[in-house]
Coordinates of C-alpha atoms in Angstrom, one line a residue:
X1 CA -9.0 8.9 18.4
X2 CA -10.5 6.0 16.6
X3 CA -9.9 4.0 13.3
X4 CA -12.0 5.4 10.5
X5 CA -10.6 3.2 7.2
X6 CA -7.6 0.8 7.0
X7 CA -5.0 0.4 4.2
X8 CA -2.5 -2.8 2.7
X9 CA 0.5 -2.3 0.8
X10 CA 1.8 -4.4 -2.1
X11 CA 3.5 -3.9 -4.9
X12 CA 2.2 -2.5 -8.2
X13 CA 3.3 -3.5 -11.5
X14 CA 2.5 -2.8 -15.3
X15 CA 1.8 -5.9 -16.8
X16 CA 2.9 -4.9 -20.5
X17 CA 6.3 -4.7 -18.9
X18 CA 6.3 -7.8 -16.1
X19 CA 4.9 -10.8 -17.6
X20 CA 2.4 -13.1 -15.6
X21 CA 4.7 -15.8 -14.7
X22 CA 7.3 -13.6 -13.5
X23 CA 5.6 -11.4 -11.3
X24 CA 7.6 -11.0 -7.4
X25 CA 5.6 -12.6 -5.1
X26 CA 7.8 -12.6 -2.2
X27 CA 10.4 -10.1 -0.8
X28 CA 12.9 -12.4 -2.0
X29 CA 12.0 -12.4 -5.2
X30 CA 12.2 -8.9 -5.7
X31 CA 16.1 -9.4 -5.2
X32 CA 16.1 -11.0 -8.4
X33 CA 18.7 -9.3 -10.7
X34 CA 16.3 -9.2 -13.5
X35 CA 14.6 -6.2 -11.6
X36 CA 18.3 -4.2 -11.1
X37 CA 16.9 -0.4 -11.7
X38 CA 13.1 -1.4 -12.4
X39 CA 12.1 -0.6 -8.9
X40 CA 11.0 2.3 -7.3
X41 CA 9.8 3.0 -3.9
X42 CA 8.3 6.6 -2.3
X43 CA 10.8 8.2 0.3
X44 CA 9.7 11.4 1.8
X45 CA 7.0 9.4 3.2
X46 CA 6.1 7.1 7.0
X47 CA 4.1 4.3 4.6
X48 CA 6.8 4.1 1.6
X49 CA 10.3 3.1 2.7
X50 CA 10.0 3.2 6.1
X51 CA 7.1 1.1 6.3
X52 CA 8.7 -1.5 3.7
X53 CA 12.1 -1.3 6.2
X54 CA 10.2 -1.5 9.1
X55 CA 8.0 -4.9 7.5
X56 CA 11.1 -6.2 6.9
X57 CA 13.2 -5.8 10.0
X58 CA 9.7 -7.3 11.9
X59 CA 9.6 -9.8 10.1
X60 CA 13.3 -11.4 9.7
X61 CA 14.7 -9.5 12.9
X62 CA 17.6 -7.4 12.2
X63 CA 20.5 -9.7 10.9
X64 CA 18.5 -11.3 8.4
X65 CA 17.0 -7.8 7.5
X66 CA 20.5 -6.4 7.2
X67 CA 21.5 -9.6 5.1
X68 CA 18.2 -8.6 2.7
X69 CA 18.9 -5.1 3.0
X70 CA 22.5 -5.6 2.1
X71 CA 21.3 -7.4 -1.5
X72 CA 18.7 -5.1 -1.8
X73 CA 21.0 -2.4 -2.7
X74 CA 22.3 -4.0 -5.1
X75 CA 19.4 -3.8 -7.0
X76 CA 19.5 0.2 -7.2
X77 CA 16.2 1.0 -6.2
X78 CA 14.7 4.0 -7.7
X79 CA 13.6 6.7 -4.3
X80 CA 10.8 8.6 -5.3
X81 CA 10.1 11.5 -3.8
X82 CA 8.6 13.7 -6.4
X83 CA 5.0 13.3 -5.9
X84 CA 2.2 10.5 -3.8
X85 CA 1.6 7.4 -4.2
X86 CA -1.1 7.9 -7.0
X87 CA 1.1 9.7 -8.5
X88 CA 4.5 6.6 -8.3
X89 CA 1.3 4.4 -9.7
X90 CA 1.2 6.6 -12.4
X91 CA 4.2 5.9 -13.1
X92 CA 3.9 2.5 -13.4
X93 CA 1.1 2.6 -16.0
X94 CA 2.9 5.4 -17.8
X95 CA 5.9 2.4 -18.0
X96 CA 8.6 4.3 -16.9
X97 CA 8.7 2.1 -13.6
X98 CA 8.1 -1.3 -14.1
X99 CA 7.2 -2.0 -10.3
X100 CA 6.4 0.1 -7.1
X101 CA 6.7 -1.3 -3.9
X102 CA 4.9 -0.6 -0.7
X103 CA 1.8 1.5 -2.8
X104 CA -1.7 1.7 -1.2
X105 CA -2.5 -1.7 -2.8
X106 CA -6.3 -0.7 -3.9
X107 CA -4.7 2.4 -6.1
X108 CA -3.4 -0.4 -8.9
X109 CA -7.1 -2.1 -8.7
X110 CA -9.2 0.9 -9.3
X111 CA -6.6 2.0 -12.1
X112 CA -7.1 -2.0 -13.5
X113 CA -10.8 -2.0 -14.0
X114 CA -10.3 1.5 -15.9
X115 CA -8.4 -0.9 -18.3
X116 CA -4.5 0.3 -16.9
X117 CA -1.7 -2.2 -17.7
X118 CA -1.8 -2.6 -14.0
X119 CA -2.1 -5.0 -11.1
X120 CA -1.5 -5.4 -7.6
X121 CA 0.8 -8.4 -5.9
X122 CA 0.7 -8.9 -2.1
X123 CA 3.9 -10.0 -0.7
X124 CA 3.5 -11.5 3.2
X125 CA 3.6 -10.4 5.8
X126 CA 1.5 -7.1 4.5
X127 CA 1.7 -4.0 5.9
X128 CA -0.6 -2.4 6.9
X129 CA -1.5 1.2 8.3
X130 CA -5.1 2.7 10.2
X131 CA -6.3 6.2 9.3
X132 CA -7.9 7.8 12.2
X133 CA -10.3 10.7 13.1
X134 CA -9.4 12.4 16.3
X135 CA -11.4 15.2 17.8
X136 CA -9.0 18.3 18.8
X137 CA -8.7 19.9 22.3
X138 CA -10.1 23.1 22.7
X139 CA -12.6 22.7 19.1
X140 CA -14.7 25.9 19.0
X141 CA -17.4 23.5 18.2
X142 CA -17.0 20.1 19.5
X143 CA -20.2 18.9 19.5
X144 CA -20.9 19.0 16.0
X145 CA -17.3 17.5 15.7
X146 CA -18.5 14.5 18.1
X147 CA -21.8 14.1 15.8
X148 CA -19.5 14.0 12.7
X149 CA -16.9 11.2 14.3
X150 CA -19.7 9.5 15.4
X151 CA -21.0 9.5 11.5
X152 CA -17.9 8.2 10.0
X153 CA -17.0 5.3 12.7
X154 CA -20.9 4.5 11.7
X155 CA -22.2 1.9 9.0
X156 CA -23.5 4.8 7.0
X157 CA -20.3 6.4 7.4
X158 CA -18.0 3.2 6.3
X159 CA -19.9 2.8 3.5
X160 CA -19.4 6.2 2.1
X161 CA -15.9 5.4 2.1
X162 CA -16.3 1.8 0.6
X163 CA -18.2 3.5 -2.2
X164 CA -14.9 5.6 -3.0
X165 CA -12.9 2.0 -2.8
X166 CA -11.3 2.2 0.6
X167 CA -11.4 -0.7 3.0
X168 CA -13.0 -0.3 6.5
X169 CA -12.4 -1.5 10.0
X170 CA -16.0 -2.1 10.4
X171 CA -16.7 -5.5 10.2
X172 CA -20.7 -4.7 9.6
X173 CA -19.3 -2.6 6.1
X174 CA -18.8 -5.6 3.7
X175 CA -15.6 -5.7 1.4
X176 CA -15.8 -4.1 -2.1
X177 CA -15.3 -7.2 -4.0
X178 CA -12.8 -5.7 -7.0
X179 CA -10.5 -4.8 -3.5
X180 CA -11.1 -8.8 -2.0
X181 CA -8.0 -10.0 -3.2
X182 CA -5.5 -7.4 -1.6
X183 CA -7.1 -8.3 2.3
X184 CA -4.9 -10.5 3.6
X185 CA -6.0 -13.7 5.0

């Protein structure tokens, strides 16, 4: 297998509803009790709450990530399962959530310079996640599936998918600049 496009999560949040100055930008500011019930999360999913659990535990080890996880609850965070991440971001510019946590962070961007009540806040450490293209035993035509991989890992193949805002691996495929500010470091 083999990388074809790589993803960050952040946070999204309607900006009618969160005002500028207090936007979250760390994990401990989400714990905040100003945010009791305005937080929402995708379950049902390896990138939503698992990832966001998993960033956390990393990050802290586990007896300050129980500590966070401990006040965290407190905060009653919505789990939503009924739908993907476009559609939690949705959500979110609808205003029925006022943030989402752990979202594909380019899906807020693209929905901003449509003119959404939306932006994107990084919190560190990011998470992060690789799609990949794999080749499958026994392909009753492989060749043609080896000529295809060996489009998309390509430069004419990254850019494709920079033209429909996703971030590549491939350091010869420059960054979309609208998406600049959610690559981390």
């Amino acid at each position: 297998w083999a990388s074809s496009r790589i993803s960050y999560f952040g946070m999204a949040y309607n900006t009618k509803l969160v005002p500028p100055d207090q936007v979250p930008k760390t994990y401990d500011d989400l714990l905040d009790p100003k945010w009791k019930g305005k937080i929402a999360w995708r379950i049902n999913t390896s990138s939503g709450t698992p990832l966001f659990i998993t960033t956390i535990r990393l990050s802290r080890g586990e007896d300050k990530a129980q500590e966070y996880f401990a006040k965290l609850v407190e905060q009653k965070v919505i789990n939503f399962g009924s739908g993907s991440a476009r559609t939690l971001v949705d959500r979110v510019i609808a205003g029925e959530i006022p943030i989402a946590l752990n979202i594909f962070a380019h899906h807020p961007l693209i929905s901003k310079a449509k003119g959404a009540p939306l932006d994107t806040q990084m919190l560190d450490p990011v998470p992060s996640a690789l799609s990949t293209i794999q080749l499958a035993k026994n392909a009753p035509h492989p060749n043609a599936a080896l000529l295809f991989i060996d489009f998309v890992l390509a430069k004419e193949g990254q850019e494709v998918f920079r033209a429909a805002q996703y971030l590549s691996p491939n350091p010869q495929v420059d960054i979309d600049p609208s998406l600049r500010k959610i690559v981390p470091r």
